[in-house]
Amino acid sequence: MKKILEVKNLEVSFDTYAGEVQAVRDVSFDLYEGQTLAIVGESGSGKSVTAKSIMRLNPEPPVRYKGGQILLNGENILEKKEKEMQKIRGSHIGMIFQDPMTSLNPTMTVGKQIMEGLKKHQKVKGKEAKEIALKMLRMVQIPNPEKRFNEYPHQFSGGMRQRAMIAIALVCNPQILIADEPTTALDVTIQAQILDLMKDLQNKIKTSIILITHDLGVVADAAQRIVVMYGGKIVEHGTTDQIFYESRHPYTWGLLKSVPRLDIKKENSRLDSIEGTPPDLFSPPKGCPFADRCEYAMEICKKRMPPQFEVGKNHYSACWLNHEQAPKVENPIKRA
């Protein structure tokens, strides 16, 4: 597969009145053509900041890119000027935001909002642009597209607004689609429909997807690879099967324990939570960011940042438990 995006040692900080917030620290991952990559973690782990950095949507200032590279087809996005980024956004990279009601323009019809990208990036106007917009409404399975084309976002249901957002993001056939918590505000039935729709569209137009979520259950059937973030760092990354069945980091175990299970009897189905709170990124810990909440923490965990140990083929875990001299700890996630 062709590599289309490469994030190398990305460092992102927010300069605030109270000091520097080190939101993203030394983050690296790759995205390949036609692949779905999921980035998971709690709120404040740095996943959305990382995603928005790919499109340079974080306001500069207060955001400051301290180091690293974001290579799109070999070109460093962090070196691009705003005018260059405007050409990339929408045409090469599309984005679905968390809340479509606040992301869509309430004063414009949905049809006109879909046509905007065509006018800007492909110089398509008039009847031709309208036909393409109607085609996109049909593709995202919005009923009666001719009528809906002239309606406003407030006239759409939550699921239909999210479908409209997907149509806007994909109308110019971008190489990459970033979906930032695309199902958070939707009920469970609509969540499944939106995820199935994204998979179907990916197969049709061969776009690559970066799926941002806090819910591992959402990505089980949607992603080929998973990046687990905590405290602004990647703590584990591997294939979906590796993360679900062979995970090697206590934070990943904690996330998996919080996912509802249908294969366990009711008396054993209690969901566990991770005790404690995320680290203060004004002053990140010297050692592992998860050490204060980890039941397996050792003395070295609080003193030194663990490296990325290779624990399987293309499977990495930043945990001292993977060191050859560490005590052996069994994976507590029991699978049927």
PDB file of N, CA and C in Angstrom, residues 51-137:
ATOM      1  N   ALA A  51      -5.235  15.577  15.260  1.00  0.00           N
ATOM      2  CA  ALA A  51      -6.016  15.528  14.019  1.00  0.00           C
ATOM      3  C   ALA A  51      -6.122  16.907  13.376  1.00  0.00           C
ATOM      4  N   LYS A  52      -6.402  17.924  14.182  1.00  0.00           N
ATOM      5  CA  LYS A  52      -6.542  19.275  13.642  1.00  0.00           C
ATOM      6  C   LYS A  52      -5.203  19.826  13.170  1.00  0.00           C
ATOM      7  N   SER A  53      -4.110  19.337  13.726  1.00  0.00           N
ATOM      8  CA  SER A  53      -2.780  19.757  13.273  1.00  0.00           C
ATOM      9  C   SER A  53      -2.532  19.318  11.831  1.00  0.00           C
ATOM     10  N   ILE A  54      -3.112  18.181  11.448  1.00  0.00           N
ATOM     11  CA  ILE A  54      -2.932  17.669  10.090  1.00  0.00           C
ATOM     12  C   ILE A  54      -3.528  18.646   9.070  1.00  0.00           C
ATOM     13  N   MET A  55      -4.591  19.357   9.472  1.00  0.00           N
ATOM     14  CA  MET A  55      -5.205  20.354   8.597  1.00  0.00           C
ATOM     15  C   MET A  55      -4.836  21.777   8.989  1.00  0.00           C
ATOM     16  N   ARG A  56      -3.971  21.914   9.991  1.00  0.00           N
ATOM     17  CA  ARG A  56      -3.578  23.232  10.509  1.00  0.00           C
ATOM     18  C   ARG A  56      -4.812  24.059  10.890  1.00  0.00           C
ATOM     19  N   LEU A  57      -5.726  23.438  11.633  1.00  0.00           N
ATOM     20  CA  LEU A  57      -6.934  24.118  12.075  1.00  0.00           C
ATOM     21  C   LEU A  57      -6.824  24.654  13.493  1.00  0.00           C
ATOM     22  N   ASN A  58      -5.766  24.286  14.199  1.00  0.00           N
ATOM     23  CA  ASN A  58      -5.546  24.854  15.524  1.00  0.00           C
ATOM     24  C   ASN A  58      -5.106  26.313  15.369  1.00  0.00           C
ATOM     25  N   PRO A  59      -5.728  27.248  16.095  1.00  0.00           N
ATOM     26  CA  PRO A  59      -5.373  28.671  15.934  1.00  0.00           C
ATOM     27  C   PRO A  59      -3.929  28.946  16.342  1.00  0.00           C
ATOM     28  N   GLU A  60      -3.207  29.646  15.471  1.00  0.00           N
ATOM     29  CA  GLU A  60      -1.790  29.971  15.703  1.00  0.00           C
ATOM     30  C   GLU A  60      -1.592  31.490  15.785  1.00  0.00           C
ATOM     31  N   PRO A  61      -1.281  32.127  16.933  1.00  0.00           N
ATOM     32  CA  PRO A  61      -1.293  31.526  18.273  1.00  0.00           C
ATOM     33  C   PRO A  61      -2.709  31.312  18.765  1.00  0.00           C
ATOM     34  N   PRO A  62      -2.902  30.624  19.906  1.00  0.00           N
ATOM     35  CA  PRO A  62      -1.932  30.216  20.918  1.00  0.00           C
ATOM     36  C   PRO A  62      -1.153  28.944  20.594  1.00  0.00           C
ATOM     37  N   VAL A  63      -1.561  28.218  19.539  1.00  0.00           N
ATOM     38  CA  VAL A  63      -0.862  26.971  19.224  1.00  0.00           C
ATOM     39  C   VAL A  63       0.507  27.257  18.627  1.00  0.00           C
ATOM     40  N   ARG A  64       1.463  26.445  19.041  1.00  0.00           N
ATOM     41  CA  ARG A  64       2.828  26.548  18.513  1.00  0.00           C
ATOM     42  C   ARG A  64       3.332  25.139  18.202  1.00  0.00           C
ATOM     43  N   TYR A  65       3.802  24.958  16.969  1.00  0.00           N
ATOM     44  CA  TYR A  65       4.353  23.664  16.567  1.00  0.00           C
ATOM     45  C   TYR A  65       5.846  23.665  16.900  1.00  0.00           C
ATOM     46  N   LYS A  66       6.204  22.968  17.967  1.00  0.00           N
ATOM     47  CA  LYS A  66       7.575  23.009  18.502  1.00  0.00           C
ATOM     48  C   LYS A  66       8.540  22.141  17.705  1.00  0.00           C
ATOM     49  N   GLY A  67       8.002  21.103  17.079  1.00  0.00           N
ATOM     50  CA  GLY A  67       8.909  20.213  16.359  1.00  0.00           C
ATOM     51  C   GLY A  67       8.149  19.140  15.611  1.00  0.00           C
ATOM     52  N   GLY A  68       8.884  18.392  14.797  1.00  0.00           N
ATOM     53  CA  GLY A  68       8.302  17.304  14.046  1.00  0.00           C
ATOM     54  C   GLY A  68       7.869  17.705  12.646  1.00  0.00           C
ATOM     55  N   GLN A  69       7.294  16.753  11.952  1.00  0.00           N
ATOM     56  CA  GLN A  69       6.832  16.954  10.579  1.00  0.00           C
ATOM     57  C   GLN A  69       5.491  16.268  10.370  1.00  0.00           C
ATOM     58  N   ILE A  70       4.685  16.830   9.474  1.00  0.00           N
ATOM     59  CA  ILE A  70       3.466  16.171   8.994  1.00  0.00           C
ATOM     60  C   ILE A  70       3.581  16.134   7.481  1.00  0.00           C
ATOM     61  N   LEU A  71       3.914  14.974   6.946  1.00  0.00           N
ATOM     62  CA  LEU A  71       4.195  14.835   5.521  1.00  0.00           C
ATOM     63  C   LEU A  71       2.987  14.284   4.779  1.00  0.00           C
ATOM     64  N   LEU A  72       2.420  15.094   3.895  1.00  0.00           N
ATOM     65  CA  LEU A  72       1.325  14.679   3.024  1.00  0.00           C
ATOM     66  C   LEU A  72       1.896  14.485   1.631  1.00  0.00           C
ATOM     67  N   ASN A  73       1.929  13.242   1.178  1.00  0.00           N
ATOM     68  CA  ASN A  73       2.551  12.916  -0.116  1.00  0.00           C
ATOM     69  C   ASN A  73       3.978  13.459  -0.182  1.00  0.00           C
ATOM     70  N   GLY A  74       4.679  13.399   0.963  1.00  0.00           N
ATOM     71  CA  GLY A  74       6.079  13.811   1.018  1.00  0.00           C
ATOM     72  C   GLY A  74       6.323  15.282   1.296  1.00  0.00           C
ATOM     73  N   GLU A  75       5.260  16.113   1.330  1.00  0.00           N
ATOM     74  CA  GLU A  75       5.416  17.547   1.576  1.00  0.00           C
ATOM     75  C   GLU A  75       5.016  17.887   3.009  1.00  0.00           C
ATOM     76  N   ASN A  76       5.848  18.678   3.681  1.00  0.00           N
ATOM     77  CA  ASN A  76       5.621  19.012   5.086  1.00  0.00           C
ATOM     78  C   ASN A  76       4.545  20.089   5.230  1.00  0.00           C
ATOM     79  N   ILE A  77       3.405  19.710   5.791  1.00  0.00           N
ATOM     80  CA  ILE A  77       2.282  20.640   5.985  1.00  0.00           C
ATOM     81  C   ILE A  77       2.655  21.778   6.920  1.00  0.00           C
ATOM     82  N   LEU A  78       3.517  21.514   7.892  1.00  0.00           N
ATOM     83  CA  LEU A  78       3.874  22.542   8.871  1.00  0.00           C
ATOM     84  C   LEU A  78       4.673  23.689   8.261  1.00  0.00           C
ATOM     85  N   GLU A  79       5.165  23.499   7.049  1.00  0.00           N
ATOM     86  CA  GLU A  79       5.913  24.560   6.368  1.00  0.00           C
ATOM     87  C   GLU A  79       5.039  25.340   5.384  1.00  0.00           C
ATOM     88  N   LYS A  80       3.775  24.946   5.245  1.00  0.00           N
ATOM     89  CA  LYS A  80       2.883  25.591   4.282  1.00  0.00           C
ATOM     90  C   LYS A  80       2.336  26.907   4.842  1.00  0.00           C
ATOM     91  N   LYS A  81       2.111  27.868   3.947  1.00  0.00           N
ATOM     92  CA  LYS A  81       1.462  29.116   4.328  1.00  0.00           C
ATOM     93  C   LYS A  81      -0.057  28.927   4.291  1.00  0.00           C
ATOM     94  N   GLU A  82      -0.786  29.880   4.881  1.00  0.00           N
ATOM     95  CA  GLU A  82      -2.238  29.747   4.994  1.00  0.00           C
ATOM     96  C   GLU A  82      -2.905  29.600   3.629  1.00  0.00           C
ATOM     97  N   LYS A  83      -2.466  30.337   2.615  1.00  0.00           N
ATOM     98  CA  LYS A  83      -3.067  30.227   1.294  1.00  0.00           C
ATOM     99  C   LYS A  83      -2.868  28.829   0.704  1.00  0.00           C
ATOM    100  N   GLU A  84      -1.701  28.255   0.965  1.00  0.00           N
ATOM    101  CA  GLU A  84      -1.440  26.891   0.499  1.00  0.00           C
ATOM    102  C   GLU A  84      -2.321  25.891   1.232  1.00  0.00           C
ATOM    103  N   MET A  85      -2.526  26.111   2.544  1.00  0.00           N
ATOM    104  CA  MET A  85      -3.367  25.215   3.330  1.00  0.00           C
ATOM    105  C   MET A  85      -4.818  25.268   2.877  1.00  0.00           C
ATOM    106  N   GLN A  86      -5.277  26.441   2.438  1.00  0.00           N
ATOM    107  CA  GLN A  86      -6.655  26.561   1.962  1.00  0.00           C
ATOM    108  C   GLN A  86      -6.899  25.698   0.728  1.00  0.00           C
ATOM    109  N   LYS A  87      -5.852  25.487  -0.060  1.00  0.00           N
ATOM    110  CA  LYS A  87      -5.975  24.628  -1.236  1.00  0.00           C
ATOM    111  C   LYS A  87      -5.988  23.146  -0.847  1.00  0.00           C
ATOM    112  N   ILE A  88      -5.335  22.843   0.278  1.00  0.00           N
ATOM    113  CA  ILE A  88      -5.259  21.448   0.745  1.00  0.00           C
ATOM    114  C   ILE A  88      -6.542  21.033   1.454  1.00  0.00           C
ATOM    115  N   ARG A  89      -7.070  21.945   2.294  1.00  0.00           N
ATOM    116  CA  ARG A  89      -8.294  21.638   3.053  1.00  0.00           C
ATOM    117  C   ARG A  89      -9.469  21.459   2.087  1.00  0.00           C
ATOM    118  N   GLY A  90     -10.142  20.358   2.211  1.00  0.00           N
ATOM    119  CA  GLY A  90     -11.299  20.094   1.352  1.00  0.00           C
ATOM    120  C   GLY A  90     -10.934  19.319   0.104  1.00  0.00           C
ATOM    121  N   SER A  91      -9.845  19.700  -0.568  1.00  0.00           N
ATOM    122  CA  SER A  91      -9.470  19.005  -1.804  1.00  0.00           C
ATOM    123  C   SER A  91      -8.637  17.754  -1.525  1.00  0.00           C
ATOM    124  N   HIS A  92      -7.657  17.863  -0.620  1.00  0.00           N
ATOM    125  CA  HIS A  92      -6.804  16.715  -0.277  1.00  0.00           C
ATOM    126  C   HIS A  92      -7.198  16.074   1.056  1.00  0.00           C
ATOM    127  N   ILE A  93      -7.670  16.892   1.985  1.00  0.00           N
ATOM    128  CA  ILE A  93      -8.082  16.385   3.305  1.00  0.00           C
ATOM    129  C   ILE A  93      -9.443  16.965   3.659  1.00  0.00           C
ATOM    130  N   GLY A  94     -10.399  16.099   3.959  1.00  0.00           N
ATOM    131  CA  GLY A  94     -11.716  16.524   4.416  1.00  0.00           C
ATOM    132  C   GLY A  94     -11.876  16.191   5.893  1.00  0.00           C
ATOM    133  N   MET A  95     -12.817  16.872   6.564  1.00  0.00           N
ATOM    134  CA  MET A  95     -12.990  16.632   7.993  1.00  0.00           C
ATOM    135  C   MET A  95     -14.458  16.640   8.384  1.00  0.00           C
ATOM    136  N   ILE A  96     -14.818  15.659   9.212  1.00  0.00           N
ATOM    137  CA  ILE A  96     -16.144  15.605   9.829  1.00  0.00           C
ATOM    138  C   ILE A  96     -15.947  15.996  11.289  1.00  0.00           C
ATOM    139  N   PHE A  97     -16.635  17.051  11.731  1.00  0.00           N
ATOM    140  CA  PHE A  97     -16.454  17.548  13.087  1.00  0.00           C
ATOM    141  C   PHE A  97     -17.428  16.874  14.051  1.00  0.00           C
ATOM    142  N   GLN A  98     -17.160  17.066  15.372  1.00  0.00           N
ATOM    143  CA  GLN A  98     -17.923  16.384  16.413  1.00  0.00           C
ATOM    144  C   GLN A  98     -19.405  16.726  16.368  1.00  0.00           C
ATOM    145  N   ASP A  99     -19.734  17.997  16.295  1.00  0.00           N
ATOM    146  CA  ASP A  99     -21.126  18.439  16.385  1.00  0.00           C
ATOM    147  C   ASP A  99     -21.521  19.135  15.092  1.00  0.00           C
ATOM    148  N   PRO A 100     -22.265  18.463  14.211  1.00  0.00           N
ATOM    149  CA  PRO A 100     -22.606  19.079  12.919  1.00  0.00           C
ATOM    150  C   PRO A 100     -23.473  20.324  13.051  1.00  0.00           C
ATOM    151  N   MET A 101     -24.240  20.426  14.129  1.00  0.00           N
ATOM    152  CA  MET A 101     -25.114  21.594  14.269  1.00  0.00           C
ATOM    153  C   MET A 101     -24.307  22.874  14.436  1.00  0.00           C
ATOM    154  N   THR A 102     -23.160  22.793  15.097  1.00  0.00           N
ATOM    155  CA  THR A 102     -22.323  23.975  15.269  1.00  0.00           C
ATOM    156  C   THR A 102     -21.298  24.114  14.153  1.00  0.00           C
ATOM    157  N   SER A 103     -21.123  23.087  13.327  1.00  0.00           N
ATOM    158  CA  SER A 103     -20.150  23.131  12.237  1.00  0.00           C
ATOM    159  C   SER A 103     -20.781  23.579  10.927  1.00  0.00           C
ATOM    160  N   LEU A 104     -22.059  23.264  10.744  1.00  0.00           N
ATOM    161  CA  LEU A 104     -22.751  23.698   9.535  1.00  0.00           C
ATOM    162  C   LEU A 104     -23.179  25.156   9.675  1.00  0.00           C
ATOM    163  N   ASN A 105     -23.235  25.861   8.551  1.00  0.00           N
ATOM    164  CA  ASN A 105     -23.652  27.264   8.541  1.00  0.00           C
ATOM    165  C   ASN A 105     -25.181  27.343   8.596  1.00  0.00           C
ATOM    166  N   PRO A 106     -25.748  27.907   9.682  1.00  0.00           N
ATOM    167  CA  PRO A 106     -27.214  27.923   9.809  1.00  0.00           C
ATOM    168  C   PRO A 106     -27.915  28.844   8.819  1.00  0.00           C
ATOM    169  N   THR A 107     -27.167  29.736   8.161  1.00  0.00           N
ATOM    170  CA  THR A 107     -27.779  30.714   7.253  1.00  0.00           C
ATOM    171  C   THR A 107     -27.750  30.270   5.790  1.00  0.00           C
ATOM    172  N   MET A 108     -27.134  29.114   5.519  1.00  0.00           N
ATOM    173  CA  MET A 108     -27.039  28.625   4.137  1.00  0.00           C
ATOM    174  C   MET A 108     -27.746  27.287   4.011  1.00  0.00           C
ATOM    175  N   THR A 109     -28.341  27.050   2.871  1.00  0.00           N
ATOM    176  CA  THR A 109     -28.961  25.744   2.637  1.00  0.00           C
ATOM    177  C   THR A 109     -27.867  24.679   2.569  1.00  0.00           C
ATOM    178  N   VAL A 110     -28.260  23.457   2.866  1.00  0.00           N
ATOM    179  CA  VAL A 110     -27.306  22.345   2.855  1.00  0.00           C
ATOM    180  C   VAL A 110     -26.705  22.171   1.461  1.00  0.00           C
ATOM    181  N   GLY A 111     -27.537  22.317   0.432  1.00  0.00           N
ATOM    182  CA  GLY A 111     -27.049  22.173  -0.934  1.00  0.00           C
ATOM    183  C   GLY A 111     -25.946  23.161  -1.275  1.00  0.00           C
ATOM    184  N   LYS A 112     -26.124  24.419  -0.896  1.00  0.00           N
ATOM    185  CA  LYS A 112     -25.109  25.438  -1.171  1.00  0.00           C
ATOM    186  C   LYS A 112     -23.807  25.138  -0.424  1.00  0.00           C
ATOM    187  N   GLN A 113     -23.934  24.589   0.788  1.00  0.00           N
ATOM    188  CA  GLN A 113     -22.729  24.278   1.562  1.00  0.00           C
ATOM    189  C   GLN A 113     -21.945  23.135   0.927  1.00  0.00           C
ATOM    190  N   ILE A 114     -22.638  22.190   0.331  1.00  0.00           N
ATOM    191  CA  ILE A 114     -21.949  21.108  -0.382  1.00  0.00           C
ATOM    192  C   ILE A 114     -21.266  21.646  -1.634  1.00  0.00           C
ATOM    193  N   MET A 115     -21.925  22.596  -2.323  1.00  0.00           N
ATOM    194  CA  MET A 115     -21.395  23.155  -3.564  1.00  0.00           C
ATOM    195  C   MET A 115     -20.186  24.062  -3.338  1.00  0.00           C
ATOM    196  N   GLU A 116     -20.021  24.595  -2.124  1.00  0.00           N
ATOM    197  CA  GLU A 116     -18.908  25.523  -1.846  1.00  0.00           C
ATOM    198  C   GLU A 116     -17.556  24.928  -2.193  1.00  0.00           C
ATOM    199  N   GLY A 117     -17.329  23.685  -1.761  1.00  0.00           N
ATOM    200  CA  GLY A 117     -16.044  23.044  -2.031  1.00  0.00           C
ATOM    201  C   GLY A 117     -15.793  22.858  -3.511  1.00  0.00           C
ATOM    202  N   LEU A 118     -16.834  22.510  -4.244  1.00  0.00           N
ATOM    203  CA  LEU A 118     -16.701  22.332  -5.695  1.00  0.00           C
ATOM    204  C   LEU A 118     -16.305  23.636  -6.377  1.00  0.00           C
ATOM    205  N   LYS A 119     -16.928  24.742  -5.959  1.00  0.00           N
ATOM    206  CA  LYS A 119     -16.625  26.044  -6.553  1.00  0.00           C
ATOM    207  C   LYS A 119     -15.194  26.466  -6.265  1.00  0.00           C
ATOM    208  N   LYS A 120     -14.738  26.201  -5.027  1.00  0.00           N
ATOM    209  CA  LYS A 120     -13.416  26.676  -4.621  1.00  0.00           C
ATOM    210  C   LYS A 120     -12.284  25.830  -5.191  1.00  0.00           C
ATOM    211  N   HIS A 121     -12.455  24.503  -5.134  1.00  0.00           N
ATOM    212  CA  HIS A 121     -11.332  23.623  -5.471  1.00  0.00           C
ATOM    213  C   HIS A 121     -11.381  23.065  -6.888  1.00  0.00           C
ATOM    214  N   GLN A 122     -12.582  22.886  -7.432  1.00  0.00           N
ATOM    215  CA  GLN A 122     -12.681  22.277  -8.758  1.00  0.00           C
ATOM    216  C   GLN A 122     -13.259  23.221  -9.806  1.00  0.00           C
ATOM    217  N   LYS A 123     -13.557  24.467  -9.389  1.00  0.00           N
ATOM    218  CA  LYS A 123     -14.078  25.499 -10.303  1.00  0.00           C
ATOM    219  C   LYS A 123     -15.327  25.026 -11.041  1.00  0.00           C
ATOM    220  N   VAL A 124     -16.129  24.214 -10.351  1.00  0.00           N
ATOM    221  CA  VAL A 124     -17.383  23.732 -10.925  1.00  0.00           C
ATOM    222  C   VAL A 124     -18.517  24.589 -10.374  1.00  0.00           C
ATOM    223  N   LYS A 125     -19.378  25.089 -11.257  1.00  0.00           N
ATOM    224  CA  LYS A 125     -20.451  25.983 -10.814  1.00  0.00           C
ATOM    225  C   LYS A 125     -21.776  25.595 -11.449  1.00  0.00           C
ATOM    226  N   GLY A 126     -22.821  26.315 -11.033  1.00  0.00           N
ATOM    227  CA  GLY A 126     -24.131  26.205 -11.666  1.00  0.00           C
ATOM    228  C   GLY A 126     -24.746  24.833 -11.624  1.00  0.00           C
ATOM    229  N   LYS A 127     -25.339  24.450 -12.754  1.00  0.00           N
ATOM    230  CA  LYS A 127     -26.100  23.205 -12.838  1.00  0.00           C
ATOM    231  C   LYS A 127     -25.221  21.986 -12.568  1.00  0.00           C
ATOM    232  N   GLU A 128     -23.994  22.025 -13.075  1.00  0.00           N
ATOM    233  CA  GLU A 128     -23.084  20.891 -12.886  1.00  0.00           C
ATOM    234  C   GLU A 128     -22.776  20.686 -11.409  1.00  0.00           C
ATOM    235  N   ALA A 129     -22.515  21.787 -10.676  1.00  0.00           N
ATOM    236  CA  ALA A 129     -22.234  21.702  -9.236  1.00  0.00           C
ATOM    237  C   ALA A 129     -23.449  21.168  -8.483  1.00  0.00           C
ATOM    238  N   LYS A 130     -24.637  21.616  -8.890  1.00  0.00           N
ATOM    239  CA  LYS A 130     -25.857  21.146  -8.226  1.00  0.00           C
ATOM    240  C   LYS A 130     -26.053  19.652  -8.443  1.00  0.00           C
ATOM    241  N   GLU A 131     -25.772  19.168  -9.639  1.00  0.00           N
ATOM    242  CA  GLU A 131     -25.928  17.737  -9.927  1.00  0.00           C
ATOM    243  C   GLU A 131     -24.978  16.905  -9.076  1.00  0.00           C
ATOM    244  N   ILE A 132     -23.747  17.397  -8.924  1.00  0.00           N
ATOM    245  CA  ILE A 132     -22.775  16.665  -8.095  1.00  0.00           C
ATOM    246  C   ILE A 132     -23.223  16.680  -6.633  1.00  0.00           C
ATOM    247  N   ALA A 133     -23.736  17.832  -6.162  1.00  0.00           N
ATOM    248  CA  ALA A 133     -24.213  17.932  -4.777  1.00  0.00           C
ATOM    249  C   ALA A 133     -25.381  16.984  -4.536  1.00  0.00           C
ATOM    250  N   LEU A 134     -26.305  16.903  -5.487  1.00  0.00           N
ATOM    251  CA  LEU A 134     -27.429  15.979  -5.366  1.00  0.00           C
ATOM    252  C   LEU A 134     -26.946  14.530  -5.366  1.00  0.00           C
ATOM    253  N   LYS A 135     -25.939  14.248  -6.174  1.00  0.00           N
ATOM    254  CA  LYS A 135     -25.355  12.908  -6.200  1.00  0.00           C
ATOM    255  C   LYS A 135     -24.756  12.553  -4.842  1.00  0.00           C
ATOM    256  N   MET A 136     -24.099  13.534  -4.199  1.00  0.00           N
ATOM    257  CA  MET A 136     -23.520  13.289  -2.876  1.00  0.00           C
ATOM    258  C   MET A 136     -24.610  13.051  -1.831  1.00  0.00           C
ATOM    259  N   LEU A 137     -25.712  13.800  -1.917  1.00  0.00           N
ATOM    260  CA  LEU A 137     -26.819  13.593  -0.975  1.00  0.00           C
ATOM    261  C   LEU A 137     -27.395  12.188  -1.128  1.00  0.00           C
TER     262      LEU A 137
END
